[in-house]
Coordinates of C-alpha atoms in Angstrom, one line a residue:
Chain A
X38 CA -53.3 -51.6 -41.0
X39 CA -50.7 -53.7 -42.0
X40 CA -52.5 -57.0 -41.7
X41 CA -51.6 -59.5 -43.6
X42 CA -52.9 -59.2 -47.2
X43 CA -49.8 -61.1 -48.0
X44 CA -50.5 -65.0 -48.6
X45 CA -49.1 -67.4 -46.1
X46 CA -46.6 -69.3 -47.4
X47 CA -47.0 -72.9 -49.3
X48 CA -45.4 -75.3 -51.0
X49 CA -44.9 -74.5 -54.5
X50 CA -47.0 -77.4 -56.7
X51 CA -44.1 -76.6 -59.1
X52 CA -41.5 -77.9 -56.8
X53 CA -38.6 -77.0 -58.8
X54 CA -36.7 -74.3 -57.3
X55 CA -33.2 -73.9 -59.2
X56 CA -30.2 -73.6 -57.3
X57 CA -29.5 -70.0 -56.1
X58 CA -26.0 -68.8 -57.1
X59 CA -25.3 -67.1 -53.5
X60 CA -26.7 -69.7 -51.0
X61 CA -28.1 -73.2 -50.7
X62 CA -31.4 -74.5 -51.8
X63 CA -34.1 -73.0 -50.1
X64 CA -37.5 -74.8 -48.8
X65 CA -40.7 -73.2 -49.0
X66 CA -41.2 -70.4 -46.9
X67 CA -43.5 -70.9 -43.4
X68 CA -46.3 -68.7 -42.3
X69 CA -47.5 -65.4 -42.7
X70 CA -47.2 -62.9 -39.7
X71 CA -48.2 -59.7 -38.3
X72 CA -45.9 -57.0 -37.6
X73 CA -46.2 -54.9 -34.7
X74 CA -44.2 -52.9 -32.2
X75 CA -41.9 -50.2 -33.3
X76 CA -41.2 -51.6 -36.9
X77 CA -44.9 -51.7 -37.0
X78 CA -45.1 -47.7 -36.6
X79 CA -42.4 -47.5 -39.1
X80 CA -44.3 -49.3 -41.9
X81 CA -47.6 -48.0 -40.9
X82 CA -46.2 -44.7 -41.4
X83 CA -44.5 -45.9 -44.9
X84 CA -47.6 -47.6 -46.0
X85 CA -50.6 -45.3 -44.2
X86 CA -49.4 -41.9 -43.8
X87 CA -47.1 -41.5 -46.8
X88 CA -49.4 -43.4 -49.3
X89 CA -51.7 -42.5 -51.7
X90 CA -53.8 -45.4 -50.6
X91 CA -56.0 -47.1 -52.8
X92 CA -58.3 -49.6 -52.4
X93 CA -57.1 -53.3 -53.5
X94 CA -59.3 -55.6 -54.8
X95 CA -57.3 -59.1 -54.7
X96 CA -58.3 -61.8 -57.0
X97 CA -59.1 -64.8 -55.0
X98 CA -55.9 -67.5 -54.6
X99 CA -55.7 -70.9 -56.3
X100 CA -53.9 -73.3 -54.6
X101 CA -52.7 -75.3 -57.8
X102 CA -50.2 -73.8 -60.1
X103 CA -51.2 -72.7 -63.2
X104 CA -51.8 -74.6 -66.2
X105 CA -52.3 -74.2 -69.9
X106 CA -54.3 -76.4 -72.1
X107 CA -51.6 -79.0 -72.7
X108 CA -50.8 -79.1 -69.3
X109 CA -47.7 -77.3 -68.9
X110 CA -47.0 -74.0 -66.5
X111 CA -48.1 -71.1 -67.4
X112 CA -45.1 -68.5 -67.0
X113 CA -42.2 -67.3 -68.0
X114 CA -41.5 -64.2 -70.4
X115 CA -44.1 -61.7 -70.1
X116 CA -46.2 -63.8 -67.2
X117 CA -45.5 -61.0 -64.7
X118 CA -46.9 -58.0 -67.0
X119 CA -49.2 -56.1 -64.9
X120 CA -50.5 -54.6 -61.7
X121 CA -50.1 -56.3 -58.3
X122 CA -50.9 -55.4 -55.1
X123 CA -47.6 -55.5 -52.7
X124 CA -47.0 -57.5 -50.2
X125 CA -45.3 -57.6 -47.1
X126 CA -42.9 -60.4 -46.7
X127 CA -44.4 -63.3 -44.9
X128 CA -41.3 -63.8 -43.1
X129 CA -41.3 -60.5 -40.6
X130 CA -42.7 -61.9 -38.0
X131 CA -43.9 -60.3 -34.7
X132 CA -45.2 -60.9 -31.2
X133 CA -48.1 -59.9 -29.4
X134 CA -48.2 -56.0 -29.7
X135 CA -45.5 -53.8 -27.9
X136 CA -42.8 -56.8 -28.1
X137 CA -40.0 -56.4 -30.2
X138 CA -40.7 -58.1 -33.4
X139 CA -38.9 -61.3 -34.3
X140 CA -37.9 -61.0 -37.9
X141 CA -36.9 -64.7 -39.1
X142 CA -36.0 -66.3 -42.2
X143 CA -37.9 -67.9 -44.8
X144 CA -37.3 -71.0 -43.3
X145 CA -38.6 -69.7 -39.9
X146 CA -34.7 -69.6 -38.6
X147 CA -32.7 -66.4 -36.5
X148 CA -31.8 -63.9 -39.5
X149 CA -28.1 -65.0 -39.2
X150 CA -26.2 -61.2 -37.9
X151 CA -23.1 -60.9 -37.2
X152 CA -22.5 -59.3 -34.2
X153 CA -22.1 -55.6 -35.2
X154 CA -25.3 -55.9 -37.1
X155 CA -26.9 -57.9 -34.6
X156 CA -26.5 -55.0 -32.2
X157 CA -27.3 -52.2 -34.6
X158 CA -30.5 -54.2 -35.1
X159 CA -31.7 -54.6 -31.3
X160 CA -30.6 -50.6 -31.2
X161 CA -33.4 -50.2 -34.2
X162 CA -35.9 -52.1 -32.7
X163 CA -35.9 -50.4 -29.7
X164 CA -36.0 -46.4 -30.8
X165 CA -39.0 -47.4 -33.2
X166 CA -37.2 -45.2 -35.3
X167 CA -37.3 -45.2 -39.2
X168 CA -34.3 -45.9 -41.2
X169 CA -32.0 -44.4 -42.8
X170 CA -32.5 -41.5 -41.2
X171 CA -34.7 -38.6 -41.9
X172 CA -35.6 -40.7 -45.1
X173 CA -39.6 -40.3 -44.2
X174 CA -38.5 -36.1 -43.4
X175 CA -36.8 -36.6 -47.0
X176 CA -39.6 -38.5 -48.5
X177 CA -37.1 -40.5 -49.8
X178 CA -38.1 -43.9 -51.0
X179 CA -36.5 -46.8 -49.2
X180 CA -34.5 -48.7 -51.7
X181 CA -33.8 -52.1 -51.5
X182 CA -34.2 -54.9 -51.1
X183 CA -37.2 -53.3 -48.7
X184 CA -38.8 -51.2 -52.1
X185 CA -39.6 -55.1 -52.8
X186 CA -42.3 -55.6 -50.6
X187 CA -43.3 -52.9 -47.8
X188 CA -47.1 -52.1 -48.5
X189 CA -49.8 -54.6 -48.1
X190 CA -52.0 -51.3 -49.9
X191 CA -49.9 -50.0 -52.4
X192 CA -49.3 -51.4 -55.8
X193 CA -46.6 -52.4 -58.3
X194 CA -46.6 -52.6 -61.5
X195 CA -44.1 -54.6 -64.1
X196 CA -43.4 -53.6 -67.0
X197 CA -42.1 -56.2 -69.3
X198 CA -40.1 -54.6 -72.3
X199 CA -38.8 -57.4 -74.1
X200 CA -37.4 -55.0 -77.1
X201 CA -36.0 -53.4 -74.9
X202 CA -34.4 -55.9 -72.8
X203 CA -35.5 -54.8 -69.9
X204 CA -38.3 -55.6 -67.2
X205 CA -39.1 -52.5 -64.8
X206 CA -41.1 -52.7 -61.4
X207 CA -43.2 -49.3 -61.2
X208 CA -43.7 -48.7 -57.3
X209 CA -46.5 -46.4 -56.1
X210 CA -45.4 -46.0 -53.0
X211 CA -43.1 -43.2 -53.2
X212 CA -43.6 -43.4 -57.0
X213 CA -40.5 -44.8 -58.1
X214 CA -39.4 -47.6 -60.1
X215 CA -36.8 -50.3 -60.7
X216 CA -35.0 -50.9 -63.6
X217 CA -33.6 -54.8 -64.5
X218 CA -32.0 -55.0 -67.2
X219 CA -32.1 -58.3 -68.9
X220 CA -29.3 -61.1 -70.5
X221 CA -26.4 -58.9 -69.8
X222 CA -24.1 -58.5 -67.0
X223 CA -23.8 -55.8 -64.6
X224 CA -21.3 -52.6 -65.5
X225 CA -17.7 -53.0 -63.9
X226 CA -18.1 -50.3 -61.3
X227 CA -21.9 -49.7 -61.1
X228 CA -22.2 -46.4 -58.9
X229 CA -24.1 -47.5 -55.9
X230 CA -27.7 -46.7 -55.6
X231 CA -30.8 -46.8 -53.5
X232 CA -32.5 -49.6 -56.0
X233 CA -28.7 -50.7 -57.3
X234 CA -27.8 -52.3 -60.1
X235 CA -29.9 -55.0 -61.3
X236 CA -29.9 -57.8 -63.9
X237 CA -32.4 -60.3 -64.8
X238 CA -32.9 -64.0 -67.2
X239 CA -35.4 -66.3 -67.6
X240 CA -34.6 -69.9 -66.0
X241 CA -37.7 -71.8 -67.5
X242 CA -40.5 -70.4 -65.7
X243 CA -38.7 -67.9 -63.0
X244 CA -37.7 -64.7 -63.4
X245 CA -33.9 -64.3 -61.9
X246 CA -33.0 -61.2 -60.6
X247 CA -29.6 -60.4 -59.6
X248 CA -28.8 -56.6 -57.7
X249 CA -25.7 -55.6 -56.4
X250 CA -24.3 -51.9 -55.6
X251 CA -27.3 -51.1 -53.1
X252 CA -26.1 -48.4 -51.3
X253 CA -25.4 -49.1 -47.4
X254 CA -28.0 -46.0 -46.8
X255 CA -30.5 -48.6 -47.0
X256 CA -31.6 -50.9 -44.8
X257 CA -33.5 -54.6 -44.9
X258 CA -37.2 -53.9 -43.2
X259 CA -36.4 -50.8 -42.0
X260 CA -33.8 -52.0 -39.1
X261 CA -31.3 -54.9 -40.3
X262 CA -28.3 -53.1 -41.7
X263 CA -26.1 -54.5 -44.3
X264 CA -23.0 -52.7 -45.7
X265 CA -21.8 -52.0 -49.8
X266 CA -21.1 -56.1 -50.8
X267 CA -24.8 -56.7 -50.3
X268 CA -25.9 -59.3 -52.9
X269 CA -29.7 -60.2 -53.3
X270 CA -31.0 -62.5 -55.9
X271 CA -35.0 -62.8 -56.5
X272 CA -36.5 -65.6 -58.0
X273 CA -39.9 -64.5 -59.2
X274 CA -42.7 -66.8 -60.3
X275 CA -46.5 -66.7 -60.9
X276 CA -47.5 -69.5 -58.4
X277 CA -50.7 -69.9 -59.3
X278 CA -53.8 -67.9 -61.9
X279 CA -53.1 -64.2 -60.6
X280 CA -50.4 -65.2 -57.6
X281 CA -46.6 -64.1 -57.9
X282 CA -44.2 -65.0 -55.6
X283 CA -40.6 -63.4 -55.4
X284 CA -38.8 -65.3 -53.2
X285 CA -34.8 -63.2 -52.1
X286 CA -31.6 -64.4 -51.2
X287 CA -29.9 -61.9 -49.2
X288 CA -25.5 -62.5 -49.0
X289 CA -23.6 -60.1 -47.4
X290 CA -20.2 -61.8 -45.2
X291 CA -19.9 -58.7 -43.7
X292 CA -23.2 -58.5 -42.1
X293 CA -24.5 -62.3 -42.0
X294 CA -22.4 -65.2 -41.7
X295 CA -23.8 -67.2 -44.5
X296 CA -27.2 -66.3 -47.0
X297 CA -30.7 -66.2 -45.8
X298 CA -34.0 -65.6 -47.5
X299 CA -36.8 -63.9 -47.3
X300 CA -40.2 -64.4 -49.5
X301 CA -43.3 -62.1 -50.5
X302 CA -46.3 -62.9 -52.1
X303 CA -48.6 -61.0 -54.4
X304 CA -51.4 -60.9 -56.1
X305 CA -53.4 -59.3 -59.0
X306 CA -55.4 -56.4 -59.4
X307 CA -56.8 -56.3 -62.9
X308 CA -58.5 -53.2 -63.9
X309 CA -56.7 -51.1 -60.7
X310 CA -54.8 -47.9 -61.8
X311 CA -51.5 -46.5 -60.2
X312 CA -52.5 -43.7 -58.1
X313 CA -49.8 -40.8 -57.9
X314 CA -48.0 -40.7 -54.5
X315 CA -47.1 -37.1 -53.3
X316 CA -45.4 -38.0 -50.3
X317 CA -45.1 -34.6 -49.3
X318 CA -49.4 -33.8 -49.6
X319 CA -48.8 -36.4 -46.8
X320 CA -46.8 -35.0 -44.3
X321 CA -47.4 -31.4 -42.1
X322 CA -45.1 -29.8 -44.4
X323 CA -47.6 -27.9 -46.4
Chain B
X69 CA -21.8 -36.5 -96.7
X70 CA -22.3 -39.3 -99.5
X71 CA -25.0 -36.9 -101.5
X72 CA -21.8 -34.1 -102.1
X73 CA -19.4 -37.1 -103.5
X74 CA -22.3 -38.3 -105.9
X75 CA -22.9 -34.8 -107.1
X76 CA -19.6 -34.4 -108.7
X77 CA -17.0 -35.8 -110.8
X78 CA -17.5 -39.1 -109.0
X79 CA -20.8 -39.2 -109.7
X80 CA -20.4 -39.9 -113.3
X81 CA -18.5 -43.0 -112.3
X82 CA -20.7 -44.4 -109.8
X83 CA -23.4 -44.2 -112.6
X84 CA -21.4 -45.9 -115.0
X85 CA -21.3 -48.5 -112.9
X86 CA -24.0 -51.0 -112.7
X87 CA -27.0 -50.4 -110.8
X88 CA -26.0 -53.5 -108.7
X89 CA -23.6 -51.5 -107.2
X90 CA -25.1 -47.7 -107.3
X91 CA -27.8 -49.5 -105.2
X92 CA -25.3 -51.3 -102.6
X93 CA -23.0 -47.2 -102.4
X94 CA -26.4 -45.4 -101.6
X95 CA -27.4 -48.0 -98.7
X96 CA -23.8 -48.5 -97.3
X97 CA -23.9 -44.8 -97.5
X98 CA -27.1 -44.2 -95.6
X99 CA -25.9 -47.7 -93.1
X100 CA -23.0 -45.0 -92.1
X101 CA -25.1 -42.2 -91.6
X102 CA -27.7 -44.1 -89.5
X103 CA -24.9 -46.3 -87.3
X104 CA -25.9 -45.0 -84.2
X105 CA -29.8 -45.6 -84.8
X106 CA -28.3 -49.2 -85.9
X107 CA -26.4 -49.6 -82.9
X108 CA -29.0 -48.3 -80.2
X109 CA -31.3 -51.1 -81.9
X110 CA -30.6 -53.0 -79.5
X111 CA -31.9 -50.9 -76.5
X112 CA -34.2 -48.3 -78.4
X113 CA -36.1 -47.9 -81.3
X114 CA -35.5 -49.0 -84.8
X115 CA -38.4 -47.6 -86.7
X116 CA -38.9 -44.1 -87.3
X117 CA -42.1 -43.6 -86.8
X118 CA -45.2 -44.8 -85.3
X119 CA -45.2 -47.8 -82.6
X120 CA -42.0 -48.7 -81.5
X121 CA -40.0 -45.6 -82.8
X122 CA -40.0 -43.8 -79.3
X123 CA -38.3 -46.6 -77.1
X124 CA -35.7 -46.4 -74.9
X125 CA -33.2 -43.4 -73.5
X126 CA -33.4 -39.9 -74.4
X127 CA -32.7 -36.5 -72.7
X128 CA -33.0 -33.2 -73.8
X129 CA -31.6 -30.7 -75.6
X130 CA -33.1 -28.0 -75.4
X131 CA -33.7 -25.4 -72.4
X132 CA -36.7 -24.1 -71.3
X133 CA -36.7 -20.5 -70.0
X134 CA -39.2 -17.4 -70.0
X135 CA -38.1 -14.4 -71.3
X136 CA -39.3 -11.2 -70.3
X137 CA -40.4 -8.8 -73.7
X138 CA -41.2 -5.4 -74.3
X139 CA -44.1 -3.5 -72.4
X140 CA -47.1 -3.7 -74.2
X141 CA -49.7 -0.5 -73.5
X142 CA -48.2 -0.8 -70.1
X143 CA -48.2 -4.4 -69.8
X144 CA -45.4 -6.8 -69.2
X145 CA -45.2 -9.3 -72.3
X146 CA -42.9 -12.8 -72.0
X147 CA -41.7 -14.6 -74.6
X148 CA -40.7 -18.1 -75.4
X149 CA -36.7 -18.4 -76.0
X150 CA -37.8 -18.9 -79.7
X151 CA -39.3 -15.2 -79.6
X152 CA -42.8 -17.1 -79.6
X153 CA -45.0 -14.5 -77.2
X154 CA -46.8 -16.1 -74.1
X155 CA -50.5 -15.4 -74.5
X156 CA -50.6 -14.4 -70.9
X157 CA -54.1 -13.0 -69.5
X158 CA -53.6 -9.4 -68.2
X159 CA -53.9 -10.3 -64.7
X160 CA -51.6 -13.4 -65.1
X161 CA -48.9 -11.4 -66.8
X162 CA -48.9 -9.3 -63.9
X163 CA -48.3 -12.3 -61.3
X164 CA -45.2 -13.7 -63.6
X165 CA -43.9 -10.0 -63.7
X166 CA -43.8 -9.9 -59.8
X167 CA -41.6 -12.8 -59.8
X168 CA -38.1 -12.5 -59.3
X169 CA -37.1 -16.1 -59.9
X170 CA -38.6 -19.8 -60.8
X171 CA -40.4 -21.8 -58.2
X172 CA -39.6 -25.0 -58.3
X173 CA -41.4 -27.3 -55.9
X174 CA -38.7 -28.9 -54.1
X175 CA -37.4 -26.7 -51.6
X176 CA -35.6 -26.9 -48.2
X177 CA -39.2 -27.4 -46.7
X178 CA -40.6 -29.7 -49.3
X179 CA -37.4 -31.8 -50.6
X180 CA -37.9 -34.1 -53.2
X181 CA -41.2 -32.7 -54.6
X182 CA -41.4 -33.4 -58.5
X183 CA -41.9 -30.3 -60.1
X184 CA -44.5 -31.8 -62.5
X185 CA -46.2 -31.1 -65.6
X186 CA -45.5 -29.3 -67.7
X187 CA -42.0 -29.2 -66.3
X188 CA -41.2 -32.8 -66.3
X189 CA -42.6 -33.3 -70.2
X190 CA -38.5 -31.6 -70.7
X191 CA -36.6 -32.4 -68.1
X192 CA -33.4 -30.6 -67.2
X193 CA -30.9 -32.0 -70.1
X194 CA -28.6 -34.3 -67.6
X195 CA -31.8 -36.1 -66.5
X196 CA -32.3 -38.6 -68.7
X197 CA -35.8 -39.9 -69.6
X198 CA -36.8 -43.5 -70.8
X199 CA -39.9 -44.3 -72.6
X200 CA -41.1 -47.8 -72.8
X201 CA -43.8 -48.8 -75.1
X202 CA -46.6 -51.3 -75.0
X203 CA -49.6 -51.2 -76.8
X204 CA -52.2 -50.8 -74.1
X205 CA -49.5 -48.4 -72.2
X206 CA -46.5 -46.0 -72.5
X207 CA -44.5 -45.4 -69.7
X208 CA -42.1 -42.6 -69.2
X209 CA -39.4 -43.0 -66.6
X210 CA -37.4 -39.9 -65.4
X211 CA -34.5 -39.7 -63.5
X212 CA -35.7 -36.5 -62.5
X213 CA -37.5 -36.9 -59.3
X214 CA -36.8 -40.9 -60.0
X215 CA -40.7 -41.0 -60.8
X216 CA -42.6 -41.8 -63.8
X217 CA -45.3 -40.9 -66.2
X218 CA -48.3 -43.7 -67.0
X219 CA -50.0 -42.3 -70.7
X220 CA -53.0 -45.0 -70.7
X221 CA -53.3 -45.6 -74.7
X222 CA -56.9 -45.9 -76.6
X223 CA -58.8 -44.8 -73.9
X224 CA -60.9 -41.6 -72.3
X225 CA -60.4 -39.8 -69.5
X226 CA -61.9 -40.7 -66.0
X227 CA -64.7 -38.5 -65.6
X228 CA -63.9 -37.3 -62.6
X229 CA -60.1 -37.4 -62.5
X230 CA -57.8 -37.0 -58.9
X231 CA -55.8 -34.2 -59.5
X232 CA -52.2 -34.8 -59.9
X233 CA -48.7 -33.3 -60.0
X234 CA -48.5 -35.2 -63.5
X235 CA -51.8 -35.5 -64.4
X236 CA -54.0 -37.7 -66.3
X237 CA -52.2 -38.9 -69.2
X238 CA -54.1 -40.8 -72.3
X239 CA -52.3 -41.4 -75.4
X240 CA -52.8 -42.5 -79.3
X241 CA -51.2 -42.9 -82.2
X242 CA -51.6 -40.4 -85.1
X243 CA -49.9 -39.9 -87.9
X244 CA -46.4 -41.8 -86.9
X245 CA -46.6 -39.3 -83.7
X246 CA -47.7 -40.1 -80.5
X247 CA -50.4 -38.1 -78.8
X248 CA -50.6 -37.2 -75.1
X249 CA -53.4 -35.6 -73.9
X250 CA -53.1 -34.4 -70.1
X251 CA -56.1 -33.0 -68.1
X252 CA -56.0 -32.9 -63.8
X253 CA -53.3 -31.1 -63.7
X254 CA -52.6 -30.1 -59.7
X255 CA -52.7 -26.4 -60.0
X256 CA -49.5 -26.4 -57.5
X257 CA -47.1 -26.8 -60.8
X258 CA -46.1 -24.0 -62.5
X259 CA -45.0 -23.6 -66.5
X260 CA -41.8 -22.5 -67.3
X261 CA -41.2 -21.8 -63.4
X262 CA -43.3 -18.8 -63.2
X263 CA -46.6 -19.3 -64.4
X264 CA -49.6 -20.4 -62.8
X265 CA -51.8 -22.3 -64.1
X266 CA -55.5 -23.2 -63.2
X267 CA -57.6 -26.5 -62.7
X268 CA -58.4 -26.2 -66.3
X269 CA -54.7 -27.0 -67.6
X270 CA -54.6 -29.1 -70.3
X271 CA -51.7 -30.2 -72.2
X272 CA -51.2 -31.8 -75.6
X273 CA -48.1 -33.4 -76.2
X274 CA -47.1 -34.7 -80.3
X275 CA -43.9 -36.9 -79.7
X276 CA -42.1 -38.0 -82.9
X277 CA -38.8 -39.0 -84.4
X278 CA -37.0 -36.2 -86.4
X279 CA -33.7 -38.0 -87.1
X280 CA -32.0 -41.3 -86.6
X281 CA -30.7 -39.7 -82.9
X282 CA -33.5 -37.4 -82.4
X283 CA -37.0 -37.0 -81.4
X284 CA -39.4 -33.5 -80.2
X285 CA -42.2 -33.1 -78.1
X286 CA -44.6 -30.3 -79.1
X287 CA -45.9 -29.4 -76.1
X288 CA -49.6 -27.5 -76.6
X289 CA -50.5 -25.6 -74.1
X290 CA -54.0 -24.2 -73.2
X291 CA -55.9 -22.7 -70.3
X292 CA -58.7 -20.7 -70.6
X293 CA -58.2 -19.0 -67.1
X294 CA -54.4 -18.5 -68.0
X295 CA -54.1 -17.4 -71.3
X296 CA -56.1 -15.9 -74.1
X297 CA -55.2 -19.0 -76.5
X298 CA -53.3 -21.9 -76.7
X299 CA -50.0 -21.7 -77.6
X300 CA -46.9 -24.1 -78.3
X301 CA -43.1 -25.0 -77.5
X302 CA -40.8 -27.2 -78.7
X303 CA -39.2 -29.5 -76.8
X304 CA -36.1 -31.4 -78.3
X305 CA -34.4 -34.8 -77.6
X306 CA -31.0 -36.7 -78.2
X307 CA -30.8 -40.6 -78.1
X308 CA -28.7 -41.7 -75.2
X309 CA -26.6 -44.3 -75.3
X310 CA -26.9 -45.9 -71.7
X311 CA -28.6 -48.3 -70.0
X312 CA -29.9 -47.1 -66.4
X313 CA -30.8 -44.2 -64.9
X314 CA -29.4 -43.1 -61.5
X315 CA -30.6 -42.5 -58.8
X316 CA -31.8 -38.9 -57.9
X317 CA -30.3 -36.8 -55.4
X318 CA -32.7 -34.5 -52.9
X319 CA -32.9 -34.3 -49.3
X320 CA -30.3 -34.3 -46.5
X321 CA -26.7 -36.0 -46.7
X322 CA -28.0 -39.1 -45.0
X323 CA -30.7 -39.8 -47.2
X324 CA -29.2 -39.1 -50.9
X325 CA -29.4 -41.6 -54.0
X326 CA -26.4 -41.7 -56.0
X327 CA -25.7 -38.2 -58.1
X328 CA -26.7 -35.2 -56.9

């Protein structure tokens, strides 16, 4: 079920990617995969059983990066208004069905664990299990930085406030939402969350996105662990007429030893409504 | 507190004065009164009515409850806590009277379930709600239940809407209020935790400001099945001065979000 809707990777025609304040410049991101095995059943539970699914229309993809009249990008504030259909990230990668699936970075490379995490992960990987625990039992949403990009079916929806100085991502898986508030810095001792504390500016065309406070409940994809110093920075861009990419950072020295990224792609659903997800109509509770 | 200085003694002076300066009292005099509207400017709303004058954070103030009344020719009667009486249906008044206490939806066997509407339209008062406006959409985000409410603005109905725990929301403008009109109602909610309601539910909400600080929701209730006419209740709000909401607490230990 989960197959793919999300656009293989490519080389931005805007080329400029601005420096990330956590990790080295990134290249673009390679390939889209599959994912299979006992992450696989996680996800297909998060995105099948639990969702209100809906069907997605996707716009066809342009290649070439949008442009107005006088030639110049099209993007920046209020260019990600809208609905989208949610993508998986194209860098969870898998094997052929039954083997353990090889999550890499954006750049292809070994997601750089430390040891603990590094065994915590294979431990995930092979119950199949969901994590954090129970959270499908719960029908509690999954947080981030996975909230980001776990349904190829479900939809988001930002909500750009500029009054208010804020822009808010409205998920319908789990119906939840994000909140970023924009041009100010986070609180001194934000109270950890599932979503975290989030702030946002406009570099030129790219929407940056800084979250911190996630609480270590949460878990990357499902299995990767990461602990309360988490830092995750999005750069979010339309990368073509109706494309969106949000490409993460993801800093953490005491679960990776050094920053690694992941990116998702997404596209637009004009005319497509939010459908209400009752996780619980979903399950045998009833 | 400026309108008392004006009407005595003082008065007579400030009008001696010129109207320069009887202009520039009464405005800094109203600039103190309406500081926090001035200072939540920033993050909410700055007009007072129409577009615009419902953004940002709220929560409520006041508390819904049903209160049990007289008996009527044998029948149990409820009332609103203003004294309003319910218009219950005979045979509906009899279910709420069996009831010994409010059924919310979440439970140990179905944690996390949102309770709603009508519930969530006044949310428990220490779960905030934020609205943000557009002009094709308002969306109201409660930390209840860490959902959110989608009011589609100008437009119909579907005709053949899903059912849902919150509905189909459409909204206008009218009058400097804003007007939600909610049909598809899943007939799993309840009103004021103990009544039931049918497929025909349909709920019309007048949001407006009342104050610098302040803003209602009359909430117009009707269902033909339910009750013998539609009836109202007030529900009141207070501006609040943050800029989050948190995360919402249901479930086991392991699988908590921030307050409980």
């Amino acid at each position: 079920m989960l197959d793919g809707r999300s656009v293989p990777g490519r080389r931005p025609a805007n080329p400029r990617r601005l420096g990330s304040p956590i990790g080295p410049r990134m290249d673009e991101p390679k390939g889209a995969g599959l994912i299979g095995g006992g992450v696989a059943r996680v996800l297909a539970v998060v995105a099948v059983g639990l969702c209100v699914v809906s069907p997605v229309r996707a716009e066809p993809g342009a290649e070439a990066a949008p442009a107005s009249a006088t030639g110049s990008p099209i993007g920046g504030p209020g260019s990600l208004d809208g609905l989208w259909n949610n993508a998986i990230y194209t860098t969870v990668r898998t094997g052929p069905p039954n083997d353990a699936p090889r999550y890499t970075t954006a750049e292809g490379e070994p997601i750089p664990m430390l040891p603990w995490a590094a065994k915590v992960y294979a431990e995930r990987l092979s119950t199949g299990k969901d994590y954090p625990d129970d959270s499908i039992k719960w029908c509690v949403h999954r947080g981030m930085p996975t909230a980001i990009a776990t349904s190829a079916q479900s939809p988001i929806q930002i909500v750009e406030t500029p009054k208010l100085k804020q822009i808010t991502v409205l998920y319908e898986l789990f119906s939840t939402f994000r909140i970023i508030n924009m041009d100010r810095p986070h609180p001194a001792h934000p109270v950890p969350s599932f979503m975290g504390d989030a702030v946002g500016h406009w570099e030129g065309d790219t929407l940056i996105v800084d979250t911190i406070a996630v609480s270590d409940k949460t878990t990357i994809m499902n299995v990767i662990p990461h602990t309360d110093q988490m830092h995750l920075v999005e750069r979010i861009r339309l990368t073509g007429p109706g494309a969106m990419e949000d490409y993460l950072t993801i800093d953490d020295p005491k679960t990776f030893s050094k920053p690694w990224t992941m990116v998702a792609h997404f596209k637009r659903v004009p005319g497509m409504r939010m459908a209400e997800d009752i996780c619980q109509d979903n399950t045998d509770k009833f | 507190m400026y309108v008392p200085v004006c009407s005595t003694s003082l008065e007579k002076m400030v009008r001696s004065l010129a109207p320069k300066l009887m202009c520039a009292v009464v405005v800094s005099a109203i600039g103190i009164g309406s500081a926090p509207a001035l200072a939540a400017s920033s993050r909410g709303s700055s007009s007072m009515s129409g577009p615009g004058s419902l953004d940002g954070y709220w929560a409520a103030t006041s508390v819904w409850t049903l209160q049990r009344g007289p008996q009527i020719n044998g029948a149990p009667t409820f009332h609103t806590p203003d004294g309003q009486t319910i218009p219950l249906l005979p045979a509906v008044a009899k279910i709420v009277a069996e009831r010994t206490h409010d059924l919310h939806l979440a439970s140990s066997s179905l944690p996390c379930l949102t309770d709603g509407m009508p519930a969530v339209a006044a949310p428990p008062s220490k779960y905030p709600i934020e609205i943000l406006e557009q002009p094709k959409q308002v969306t109201i985000l409660l930390e209840w239940f860490r959902n959110f409410r989608i009011i589609r603005m100008d437009v119909d109905h579907p005709d053949d809407p899903d059912s849902a725990f919150l509905g189909d929301s459409t909204g206008r403008w009218d009058r400097g209020a804003l007007v939600v009109d909610t049909v598809a109602i899943d007939p799993r909610t309840n009103i004021l935790g103990r009544i039931p309601h049918s497929e025909q539910l349909h709920v019309v909400e007048r949001f407006r400001r009342t104050g610098p600080t302040t803003m209602e929701d009359k909430i117009t209730i009707d269902d033909p099945k339910t009750f013998s006419r539609p009836w109202s209740i007030v529900a009141r709000f207070k501006r609040k001065m943050i800029t989050n909401l948190s995360g919402f607490s249901c479930g086991s230990d392991s699988s908590t979000d921030g307050k409980h």
